[in-house]
PDB file of C-alpha atoms in Angstrom:
ATOM      1  CA  ALA A 217       0.000   0.000   0.000  1.00 49.00           C
ATOM      2  CA  ALA A 218       1.271   3.450  -0.866  1.00 54.00           C
ATOM      3  CA  HIS A 219       1.850   5.868   1.972  1.00 59.00           C
ATOM      4  CA  SER A 220       0.672   9.433   1.714  1.00 65.00           C
ATOM      5  CA  PRO A 221       3.297  12.186   1.519  1.00 62.00           C
ATOM      6  CA  SER A 222       2.271  13.415   4.972  1.00 76.00           C
ATOM      7  CA  ASP A 223       2.921   9.926   6.446  1.00 75.00           C
ATOM      8  CA  GLN A 224       6.367   9.891   4.858  1.00 74.00           C
ATOM      9  CA  SER A 225       7.052  13.433   6.061  1.00 87.00           C
ATOM     10  CA  GLN A 226       5.976  12.533   9.591  1.00 88.00           C
ATOM     11  CA  ARG A 227       8.121   9.373   9.577  1.00 90.00           C
ATOM     12  CA  SER A 228      11.061  11.367   8.226  1.00 90.00           C
ATOM     13  CA  ARG A 229      10.673  13.995  10.963  1.00 90.00           C
ATOM     14  CA  LEU A 230      10.341  11.286  13.606  1.00 92.00           C
ATOM     15  CA  SER A 231      13.460   9.436  12.448  1.00 93.00           C
ATOM     16  CA  ARG A 232      15.419  12.715  12.268  1.00 93.00           C
ATOM     17  CA  ALA A 233      14.262  13.682  15.780  1.00 94.00           C
ATOM     18  CA  MET A 234      15.213  10.251  17.124  1.00 95.00           C
ATOM     19  CA  ALA A 235      18.635  10.560  15.481  1.00 95.00           C
ATOM     20  CA  VAL A 236      19.154  13.982  17.101  1.00 95.00           C
ATOM     21  CA  GLY A 237      18.102  12.660  20.509  1.00 95.00           C
ATOM     22  CA  ALA A 238      20.317   9.567  20.222  1.00 95.00           C
ATOM     23  CA  PHE A 239      23.296  11.606  18.988  1.00 96.00           C
ATOM     24  CA  VAL A 240      23.102  14.021  21.936  1.00 96.00           C
ATOM     25  CA  THR A 241      22.514  11.214  24.456  1.00 95.00           C
ATOM     26  CA  VAL A 242      25.370   9.008  23.226  1.00 94.00           C
ATOM     27  CA  LEU A 243      28.026  11.573  22.292  1.00 94.00           C
ATOM     28  CA  GLY A 244      27.125  14.458  24.627  1.00 94.00           C
ATOM     29  CA  PRO A 245      28.869  13.019  27.716  1.00 93.00           C
ATOM     30  CA  LEU A 246      32.026  12.245  25.728  1.00 89.00           C
ATOM     31  CA  PHE A 247      32.142  15.737  24.255  1.00 91.00           C
ATOM     32  CA  GLY A 248      31.585  17.215  27.720  1.00 88.00           C
ATOM     33  CA  SER A 249      34.443  15.131  29.111  1.00 85.00           C
ATOM     34  CA  LEU A 250      36.847  16.793  26.685  1.00 83.00           C
ATOM     35  CA  VAL A 251      37.172  19.594  29.256  1.00 78.00           C
ATOM     36  CA  PHE A 252      38.862  17.121  31.618  1.00 76.00           C
ATOM     37  CA  VAL A 253      40.912  15.375  28.950  1.00 76.00           C
ATOM     38  CA  ILE A 254      42.287  18.665  27.628  1.00 79.00           C
ATOM     39  CA  GLY A 255      43.032  19.780  31.209  1.00 76.00           C
ATOM     40  CA  GLY A 256      44.878  16.525  31.904  1.00 73.00           C
ATOM     41  CA  LEU A 257      46.756  16.788  28.640  1.00 75.00           C
ATOM     42  CA  LEU A 258      47.885  20.337  29.426  1.00 78.00           C
ATOM     43  CA  ARG A 259      48.941  19.235  32.909  1.00 75.00           C
ATOM     44  CA  SER A 260      50.980  16.348  31.479  1.00 72.00           C
ATOM     45  CA  ILE A 261      52.615  18.645  28.932  1.00 73.00           C
ATOM     46  CA  GLY A 262      53.455  21.033  31.780  1.00 75.00           C
ATOM     47  CA  LEU A 263      54.992  18.179  33.759  1.00 70.00           C
ATOM     48  CA  LEU A 264      57.113  17.237  30.761  1.00 67.00           C
ATOM     49  CA  PHE A 265      58.522  20.749  30.494  1.00 71.00           C
ATOM     50  CA  THR A 266      59.530  20.709  34.150  1.00 71.00           C
ATOM     51  CA  ALA A 267      61.050  17.208  33.895  1.00 63.00           C
ATOM     52  CA  ASN A 268      64.402  16.121  32.447  1.00 67.00           C
ATOM     53  CA  PHE A 269      62.746  14.705  29.297  1.00 66.00           C
ATOM     54  CA  SER A 270      63.765  11.157  30.089  1.00 69.00           C
ATOM     55  CA  LEU A 271      61.915   8.261  28.504  1.00 72.00           C
ATOM     56  CA  TRP A 272      60.505   7.499  31.976  1.00 72.00           C
ATOM     57  CA  ASP A 273      59.004  11.010  32.266  1.00 70.00           C
ATOM     58  CA  VAL A 274      57.417  10.711  28.825  1.00 73.00           C
ATOM     59  CA  SER A 275      55.911   7.302  29.623  1.00 80.00           C
ATOM     60  CA  VAL A 276      54.545   8.515  32.977  1.00 76.00           C
ATOM     61  CA  ALA A 277      52.955  11.551  31.306  1.00 73.00           C
ATOM     62  CA  ALA A 278      51.492   9.427  28.487  1.00 77.00           C
ATOM     63  CA  ASN A 279      50.150   6.885  30.974  1.00 81.00           C
ATOM     64  CA  ALA A 280      48.538   9.689  33.002  1.00 77.00           C
ATOM     65  CA  VAL A 281      46.786  11.030  29.895  1.00 74.00           C
ATOM     66  CA  PHE A 282      45.466   7.596  28.851  1.00 80.00           C
ATOM     67  CA  THR A 283      44.326   6.775  32.397  1.00 82.00           C
ATOM     68  CA  LEU A 284      42.578  10.130  32.667  1.00 78.00           C
ATOM     69  CA  ALA A 285      40.873   9.682  29.284  1.00 75.00           C
ATOM     70  CA  TYR A 286      39.693   6.185  30.268  1.00 79.00           C
ATOM     71  CA  LEU A 287      38.333   7.265  33.665  1.00 79.00           C
ATOM     72  CA  VAL A 288      36.711  10.403  32.279  1.00 79.00           C
ATOM     73  CA  ALA A 289      35.003   8.433  29.500  1.00 76.00           C
ATOM     74  CA  ILE A 290      33.467   6.076  32.063  1.00 80.00           C
ATOM     75  CA  PHE A 291      32.484   8.723  34.611  1.00 79.00           C
ATOM     76  CA  SER A 292      31.175  11.089  31.942  1.00 85.00           C
ATOM     77  CA  TYR A 293      28.286   8.658  31.444  1.00 87.00           C
ATOM     78  CA  VAL A 294      27.756   8.080  35.171  1.00 84.00           C
ATOM     79  CA  ILE A 295      27.533  11.818  35.872  1.00 83.00           C
ATOM     80  CA  GLY A 296      26.568  13.248  32.482  1.00 89.00           C
ATOM     81  CA  GLY A 297      24.339  10.464  31.180  1.00 91.00           C
ATOM     82  CA  LEU A 298      21.072  11.719  32.657  1.00 92.00           C
ATOM     83  CA  PRO A 299      21.612  15.362  31.616  1.00 93.00           C
ATOM     84  CA  ALA A 300      22.542  14.167  28.110  1.00 95.00           C
ATOM     85  CA  LEU A 301      19.401  12.022  27.946  1.00 95.00           C
ATOM     86  CA  LEU A 302      17.240  14.959  29.090  1.00 96.00           C
ATOM     87  CA  ALA A 303      18.870  17.316  26.565  1.00 96.00           C
ATOM     88  CA  GLY A 304      18.559  14.657  23.851  1.00 96.00           C
ATOM     89  CA  ILE A 305      14.828  14.243  24.519  1.00 96.00           C
ATOM     90  CA  ALA A 306      14.240  18.019  24.575  1.00 96.00           C
ATOM     91  CA  LEU A 307      16.245  18.719  21.414  1.00 95.00           C
ATOM     92  CA  GLY A 308      14.791  15.683  19.635  1.00 95.00           C
ATOM     93  CA  TYR A 309      11.289  16.898  20.497  1.00 94.00           C
ATOM     94  CA  ARG A 310      12.151  20.376  19.246  1.00 93.00           C
ATOM     95  CA  ASN A 311      13.630  18.877  16.095  1.00 93.00           C
ATOM     96  CA  TYR A 312      10.466  16.842  15.451  1.00 92.00           C
ATOM     97  CA  HIS A 313       8.314  19.965  15.489  1.00 90.00           C
ATOM     98  CA  ASN A 314      10.841  22.275  13.850  1.00 86.00           C
ATOM     99  CA  SER A 315      14.307  21.347  12.586  1.00 77.00           C
ATOM    100  CA  HIS A 316      15.537  24.832  13.544  1.00 87.00           C
ATOM    101  CA  ILE A 317      17.922  24.514  16.528  1.00 92.00           C
ATOM    102  CA  THR A 318      20.314  27.378  17.182  1.00 93.00           C
ATOM    103  CA  TYR A 319      23.549  27.148  19.139  1.00 95.00           C
ATOM    104  CA  LEU A 320      21.962  29.279  21.854  1.00 94.00           C
ATOM    105  CA  ARG A 321      18.997  26.900  22.152  1.00 94.00           C
ATOM    106  CA  ALA A 322      21.366  23.919  22.336  1.00 95.00           C
ATOM    107  CA  ILE A 323      23.443  25.617  25.052  1.00 96.00           C
ATOM    108  CA  VAL A 324      20.452  26.723  27.148  1.00 96.00           C
ATOM    109  CA  THR A 325      18.841  23.270  26.830  1.00 96.00           C
ATOM    110  CA  SER A 326      22.096  21.606  27.844  1.00 96.00           C
ATOM    111  CA  ILE A 327      22.539  23.847  30.899  1.00 95.00           C
ATOM    112  CA  ALA A 328      18.905  23.326  31.966  1.00 95.00           C
ATOM    113  CA  ALA A 329      19.262  19.539  31.560  1.00 95.00           C
ATOM    114  CA  THR A 330      22.497  19.638  33.572  1.00 92.00           C
ATOM    115  CA  LEU A 331      20.834  21.556  36.412  1.00 90.00           C
ATOM    116  CA  LEU A 332      17.855  19.184  36.435  1.00 91.00           C
ATOM    117  CA  GLY A 333      20.079  16.106  36.154  1.00 88.00           C
ATOM    118  CA  THR A 334      22.196  17.282  39.084  1.00 82.00           C
ATOM    119  CA  VAL A 335      19.097  17.785  41.245  1.00 80.00           C
ATOM    120  CA  VAL A 336      17.921  14.258  40.380  1.00 82.00           C
ATOM    121  CA  LEU A 337      21.420  12.895  41.102  1.00 77.00           C
ATOM    122  CA  GLU A 338      21.361  14.655  44.499  1.00 76.00           C
ATOM    123  CA  ILE A 339      17.975  13.137  45.328  1.00 78.00           C
ATOM    124  CA  VAL A 340      19.099   9.657  44.302  1.00 77.00           C
ATOM    125  CA  LEU A 341      22.376   9.922  46.215  1.00 74.00           C
ATOM    126  CA  ARG A 342      20.674  11.816  49.062  1.00 70.00           C
ATOM    127  CA  SER A 343      23.490  14.304  49.240  1.00 63.00           C
ATOM    128  CA  ARG A 344      22.759  17.982  49.656  1.00 61.00           C
ATOM    129  CA  ASP A 345      26.083  19.625  50.291  1.00 61.00           C
ATOM    130  CA  GLU A 346      28.661  21.823  48.663  1.00 59.00           C
ATOM    131  CA  THR A 347      29.811  18.878  46.506  1.00 61.00           C
ATOM    132  CA  SER A 348      26.806  19.508  44.268  1.00 63.00           C
ATOM    133  CA  LEU A 349      27.835  23.113  43.710  1.00 64.00           C
ATOM    134  CA  GLY A 350      31.361  21.967  42.914  1.00 68.00           C
ATOM    135  CA  LEU A 351      29.988  19.418  40.485  1.00 72.00           C
ATOM    136  CA  LEU A 352      27.910  22.086  38.755  1.00 74.00           C
ATOM    137  CA  PHE A 353      30.962  24.360  38.565  1.00 76.00           C
ATOM    138  CA  VAL A 354      32.609  21.683  36.426  1.00 78.00           C
ATOM    139  CA  MET A 355      29.522  20.361  34.655  1.00 85.00           C
ATOM    140  CA  ILE A 356      28.217  23.666  33.285  1.00 89.00           C
ATOM    141  CA  PRO A 357      31.329  24.374  31.146  1.00 89.00           C
ATOM    142  CA  SER A 358      31.274  20.727  30.059  1.00 90.00           C
ATOM    143  CA  ALA A 359      27.598  21.071  29.121  1.00 93.00           C
ATOM    144  CA  VAL A 360      28.311  24.195  27.065  1.00 94.00           C
ATOM    145  CA  LEU A 361      31.223  22.539  25.221  1.00 93.00           C
ATOM    146  CA  SER A 362      29.111  19.447  24.590  1.00 94.00           C
ATOM    147  CA  ALA A 363      26.172  21.535  23.301  1.00 96.00           C
ATOM    148  CA  VAL A 364      28.369  23.492  20.889  1.00 96.00           C
ATOM    149  CA  LEU A 365      30.089  20.368  19.525  1.00 95.00           C
ATOM    150  CA  CYS A 366      26.831  18.414  19.224  1.00 96.00           C
ATOM    151  CA  ARG A 367      25.054  21.320  17.494  1.00 95.00           C
ATOM    152  CA  PHE A 368      27.973  21.812  15.109  1.00 95.00           C
ATOM    153  CA  LEU A 369      28.093  18.144  14.120  1.00 95.00           C
ATOM    154  CA  LEU A 370      24.308  17.816  13.881  1.00 95.00           C
ATOM    155  CA  GLY A 371      24.319  20.776  11.496  1.00 93.00           C
ATOM    156  CA  ARG A 372      27.135  19.221   9.437  1.00 92.00           C
ATOM    157  CA  LEU A 373      25.171  15.962   9.257  1.00 93.00           C
ATOM    158  CA  GLY A 374      22.146  17.913   8.033  1.00 90.00           C
ATOM    159  CA  LEU A 375      19.956  16.787  10.951  1.00 92.00           C
ATOM    160  CA  VAL A 376      19.278  20.346  12.134  1.00 89.00           C
ATOM    161  CA  THR A 377      19.069  23.649  10.337  1.00 83.00           C
ATOM    162  CA  SER A 378      20.482  26.909  11.577  1.00 72.00           C
ATOM    163  CA  THR A 379      17.521  29.155  10.758  1.00 68.00           C
ATOM    164  CA  ASN A 380      13.853  28.866   9.821  1.00 55.00           C
ATOM    165  CA  GLY A 381      14.134  30.809   6.616  1.00 50.00           C
ATOM    166  CA  GLY A 382      17.747  31.879   6.557  1.00 47.00           C
ATOM    167  CA  SER A 383      16.906  35.575   6.398  1.00 43.00           C
ATOM    168  CA  GLN A 384      17.318  36.379  10.102  1.00 45.00           C
ATOM    169  CA  ALA A 385      20.582  34.552  10.803  1.00 44.00           C
ATOM    170  CA  THR A 386      22.753  35.814  13.636  1.00 41.00           C
ATOM    171  CA  ALA A 387      26.211  34.816  14.810  1.00 42.00           C
ATOM    172  CA  LEU A 388      24.662  32.298  17.241  1.00 42.00           C
ATOM    173  CA  ASP A 389      22.655  30.708  14.412  1.00 42.00           C
ATOM    174  CA  ALA A 390      25.681  29.847  12.269  1.00 42.00           C
TER     175      ALA A 390
END
């Protein structure tokens, strides 16, 4: 049986929205963890410049970077998984109704999902102390980096558009 054009359009929008949601959920935590990996890399490079440049120093620095990357990749999903899922659902929903997602919308959605995810994490862990504020201090920049990278790649993949009509584009819509 032939499907009507509106059925195909609706299925196309649904599959695109699901792809956006899955992309943000799966890759968002890894992109957010780049903040830590880059910080660890810079620290290791700094250690190398203060060392005698022996093979031992190089191997210790390299091992530190790989260990950090491994641990960050794992913990990025433990800590950032729920915020990424929430942002993925919100941006996928937005994409279903309108493929127009600006960088600003991605960033604001990511920050809101991070705040909500942290509250849920606090409730689950039953911890209401200054650790949460410290976690947010680190998670917000990670959320912003993740939002920018996800939005950039989603645009390159053609899953989201930068403007509704293209006539009112701003620097944040690029």
